[in-house]
Coordinates of C-alpha atoms and ligand atoms in Angstrom, one line a residue:
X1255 CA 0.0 0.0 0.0
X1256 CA 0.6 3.7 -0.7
X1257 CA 1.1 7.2 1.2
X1258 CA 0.9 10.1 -0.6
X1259 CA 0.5 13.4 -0.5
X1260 CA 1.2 15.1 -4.1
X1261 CA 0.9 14.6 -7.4
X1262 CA 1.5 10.9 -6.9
X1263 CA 4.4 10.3 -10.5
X1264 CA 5.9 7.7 -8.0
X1265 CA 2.7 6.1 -7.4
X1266 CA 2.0 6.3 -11.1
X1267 CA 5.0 4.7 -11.8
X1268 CA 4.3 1.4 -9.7
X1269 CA 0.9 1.3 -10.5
X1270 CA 2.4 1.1 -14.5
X1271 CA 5.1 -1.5 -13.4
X1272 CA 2.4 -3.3 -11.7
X1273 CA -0.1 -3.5 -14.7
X1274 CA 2.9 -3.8 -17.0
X1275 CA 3.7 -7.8 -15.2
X1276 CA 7.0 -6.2 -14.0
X1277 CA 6.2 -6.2 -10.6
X1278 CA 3.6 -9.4 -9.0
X1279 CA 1.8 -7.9 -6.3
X1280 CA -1.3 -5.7 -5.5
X1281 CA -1.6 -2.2 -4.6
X1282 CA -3.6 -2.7 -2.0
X1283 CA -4.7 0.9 -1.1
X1284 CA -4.0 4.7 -0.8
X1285 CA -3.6 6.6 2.1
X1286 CA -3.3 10.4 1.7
X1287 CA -3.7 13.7 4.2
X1288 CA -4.3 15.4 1.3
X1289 CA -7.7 16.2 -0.2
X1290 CA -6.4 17.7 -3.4
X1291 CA -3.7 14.9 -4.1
X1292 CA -3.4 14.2 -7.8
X1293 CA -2.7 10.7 -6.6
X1294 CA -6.3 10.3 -5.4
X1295 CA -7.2 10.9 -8.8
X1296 CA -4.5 8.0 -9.8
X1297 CA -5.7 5.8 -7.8
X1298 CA -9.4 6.0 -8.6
X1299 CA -8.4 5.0 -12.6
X1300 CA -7.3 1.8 -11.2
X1301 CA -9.9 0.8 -9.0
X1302 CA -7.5 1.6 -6.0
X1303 CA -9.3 1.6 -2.3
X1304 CA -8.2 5.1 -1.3
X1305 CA -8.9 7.2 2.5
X1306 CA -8.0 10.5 3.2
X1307 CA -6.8 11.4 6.7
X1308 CA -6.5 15.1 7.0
X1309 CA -6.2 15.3 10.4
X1310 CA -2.8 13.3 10.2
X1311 CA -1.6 12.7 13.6
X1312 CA -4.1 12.7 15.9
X1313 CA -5.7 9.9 17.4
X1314 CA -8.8 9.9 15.4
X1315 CA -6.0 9.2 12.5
X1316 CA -4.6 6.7 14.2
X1317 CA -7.3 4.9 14.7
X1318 CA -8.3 4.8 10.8
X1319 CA -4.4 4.4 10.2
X1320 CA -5.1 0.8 12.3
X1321 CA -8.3 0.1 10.6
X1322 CA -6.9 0.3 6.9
X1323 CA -3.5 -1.5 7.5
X1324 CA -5.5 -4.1 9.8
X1325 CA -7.8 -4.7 6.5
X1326 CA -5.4 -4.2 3.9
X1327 CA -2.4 -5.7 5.2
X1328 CA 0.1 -5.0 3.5
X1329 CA 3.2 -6.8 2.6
X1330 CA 5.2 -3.3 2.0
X1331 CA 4.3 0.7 2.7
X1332 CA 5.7 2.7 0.1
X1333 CA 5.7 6.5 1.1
X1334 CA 6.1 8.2 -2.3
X1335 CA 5.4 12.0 -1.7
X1336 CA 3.9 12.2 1.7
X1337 CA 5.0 14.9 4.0
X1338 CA 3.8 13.8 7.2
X1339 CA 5.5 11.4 9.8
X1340 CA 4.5 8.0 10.5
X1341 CA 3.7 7.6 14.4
X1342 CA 6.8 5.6 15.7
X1343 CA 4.1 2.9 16.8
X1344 CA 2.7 2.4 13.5
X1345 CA 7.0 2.4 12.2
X1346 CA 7.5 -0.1 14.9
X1347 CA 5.2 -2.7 13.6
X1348 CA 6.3 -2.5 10.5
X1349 CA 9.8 -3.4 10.4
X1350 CA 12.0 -3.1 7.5
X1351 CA 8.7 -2.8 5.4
X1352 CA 8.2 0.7 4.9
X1353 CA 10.2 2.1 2.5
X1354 CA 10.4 5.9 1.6
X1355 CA 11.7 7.7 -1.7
X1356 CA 13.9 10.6 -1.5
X1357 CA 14.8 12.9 -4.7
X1358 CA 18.7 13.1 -2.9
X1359 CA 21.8 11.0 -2.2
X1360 CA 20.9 10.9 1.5
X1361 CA 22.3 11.2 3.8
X1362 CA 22.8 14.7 2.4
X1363 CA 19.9 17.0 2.5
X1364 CA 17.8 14.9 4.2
X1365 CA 15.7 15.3 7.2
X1366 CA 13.0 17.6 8.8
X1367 CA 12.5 20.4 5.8
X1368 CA 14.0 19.1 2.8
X1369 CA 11.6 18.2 0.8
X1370 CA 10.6 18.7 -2.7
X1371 CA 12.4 21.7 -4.4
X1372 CA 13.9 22.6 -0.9
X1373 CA 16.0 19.8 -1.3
X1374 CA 17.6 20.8 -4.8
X1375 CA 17.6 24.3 -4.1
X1376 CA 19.9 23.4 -1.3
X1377 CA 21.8 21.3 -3.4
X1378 CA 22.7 23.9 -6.3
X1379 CA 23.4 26.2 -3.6
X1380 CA 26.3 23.8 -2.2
X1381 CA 28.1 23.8 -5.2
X1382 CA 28.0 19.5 -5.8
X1383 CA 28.5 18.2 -8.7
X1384 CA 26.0 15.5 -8.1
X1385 CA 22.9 14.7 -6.5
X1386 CA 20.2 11.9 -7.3
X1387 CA 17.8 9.9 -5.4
X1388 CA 17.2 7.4 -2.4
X1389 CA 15.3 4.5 -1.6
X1390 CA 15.4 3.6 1.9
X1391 CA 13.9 1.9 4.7
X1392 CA 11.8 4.2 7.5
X1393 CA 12.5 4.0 11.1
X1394 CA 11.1 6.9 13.7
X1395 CA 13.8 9.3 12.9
X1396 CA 13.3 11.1 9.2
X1397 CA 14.7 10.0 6.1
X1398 CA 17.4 8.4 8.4
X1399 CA 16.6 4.7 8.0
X1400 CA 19.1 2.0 6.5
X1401 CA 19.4 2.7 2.7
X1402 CA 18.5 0.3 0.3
X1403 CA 19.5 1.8 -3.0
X1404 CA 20.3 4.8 -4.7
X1405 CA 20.8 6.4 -8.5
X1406 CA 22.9 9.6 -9.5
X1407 CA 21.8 12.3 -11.2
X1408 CA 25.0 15.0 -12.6
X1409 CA 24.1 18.8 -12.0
X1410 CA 24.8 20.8 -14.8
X1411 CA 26.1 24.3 -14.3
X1412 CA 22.6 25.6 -16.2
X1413 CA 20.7 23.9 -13.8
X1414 CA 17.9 25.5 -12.4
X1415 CA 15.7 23.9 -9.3
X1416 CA 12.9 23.4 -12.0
X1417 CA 15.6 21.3 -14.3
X1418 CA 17.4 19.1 -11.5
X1419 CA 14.0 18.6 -9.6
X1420 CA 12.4 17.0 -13.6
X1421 CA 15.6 14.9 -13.9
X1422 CA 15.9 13.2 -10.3
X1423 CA 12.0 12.9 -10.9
X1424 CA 12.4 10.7 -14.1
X1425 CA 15.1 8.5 -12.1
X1426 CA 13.0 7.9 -9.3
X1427 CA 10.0 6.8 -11.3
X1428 CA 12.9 4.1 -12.9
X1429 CA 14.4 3.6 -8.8
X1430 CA 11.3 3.0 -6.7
X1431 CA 9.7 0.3 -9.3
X1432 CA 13.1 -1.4 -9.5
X1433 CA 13.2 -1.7 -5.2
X1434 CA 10.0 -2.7 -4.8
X1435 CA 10.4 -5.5 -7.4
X1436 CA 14.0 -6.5 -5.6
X1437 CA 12.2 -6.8 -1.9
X1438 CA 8.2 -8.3 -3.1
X1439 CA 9.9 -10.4 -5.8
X1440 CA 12.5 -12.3 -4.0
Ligands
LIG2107 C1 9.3 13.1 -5.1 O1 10.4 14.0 -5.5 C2 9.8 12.3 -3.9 O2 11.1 12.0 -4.0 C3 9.5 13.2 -2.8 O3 8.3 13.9 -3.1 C4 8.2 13.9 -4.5 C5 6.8 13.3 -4.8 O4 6.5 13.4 -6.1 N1 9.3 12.4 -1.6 P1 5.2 12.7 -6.7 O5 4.0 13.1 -5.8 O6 5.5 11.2 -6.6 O7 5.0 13.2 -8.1

């Protein structure tokens, strides 16, 4: 199953691999605390059981949190996209399956506020040659569980945050299929 809070191109991209044969399993559902996600709208073309949970951390969440992975459970939670934390009790029964994507080479410019074009702002403003994406498992403490796999992207002098955002994009919609097929398809 899915959390999401955006557009959902990550989602998109296992729900293509999925219905493509590369990847044998089910997306089971969507969670989201998002009313405007794109990836609601994703997940409704393919028949995919979706909640909203606005109210993301309080214990009226929680308790819906419980009640969809109770019914759906899931073999794998992919956050692709969502911006909110995952209670540490909810992380703790879920060991080593729930996996997060990340548009940097973390450990750099990871953590609480890098996200989306904060991240690549802060990486043309440092000057590295290189940045990329991560795939990595989530334990309570953010973006800082054990990584599982990770792809390069160069940064070109012309680069804008618009430019490097688009091309680590592409290479995570190539990333996240590929790890979810390495740990479901053993
Ligand atoms: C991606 O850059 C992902 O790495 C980050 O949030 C963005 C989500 O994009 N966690 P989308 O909603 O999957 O299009």
């Amino acid at each position: 199953m899915f959390f999401a809070s955006g557009s959902g191109s990550n989602f998109q991209s296992v729900i293509d691999a999925v219905k493509n044969n590369e990847i044998d399993a089910v997306i089971s559902g969507l969670i989201t605390d998002n009313d405007r996600a794109g990836a609601i709208e994703r997940a409704k073309n393919h028949n995919i059981e979706t909640t909203i949970i606005p109210d993301f951390g309080s214990q009226d969440a929680d308790d819906k949190l419980i009640k969809y992975l109770t019914k759906w459970e899931p073999d794998l939670i992919v956050l692709a996209g969502f911006l909110k934390k995952i209670p540490d009790h909810i992380t703790r029964l879920y060991p080593q399956k729930i996996i997060n994507i990340h548009p940097s080479l973390l450990p750099k410019y990871g953590g609480k506020g890098f996200f989306g074009s904060h991240v690549h702002r802060a990486v043309l403003e440092s000057g590295d040659g290189v940045s990329g994406c991560t795939v990595h498992f989530v334990n309570e403490k953010y973006d800082e569980g054990k990584i599982i796999k990770q792809t390069q992207v160069k940064v070109l002098p012309e680069d804008t945050v618009e430019t490097l955002a688009q091309r680590v994009l592409s290479e995570e919609h190539k990333l996240l299929p590929e790890v979810i097929k390495q740990i479901l398809n053993k």
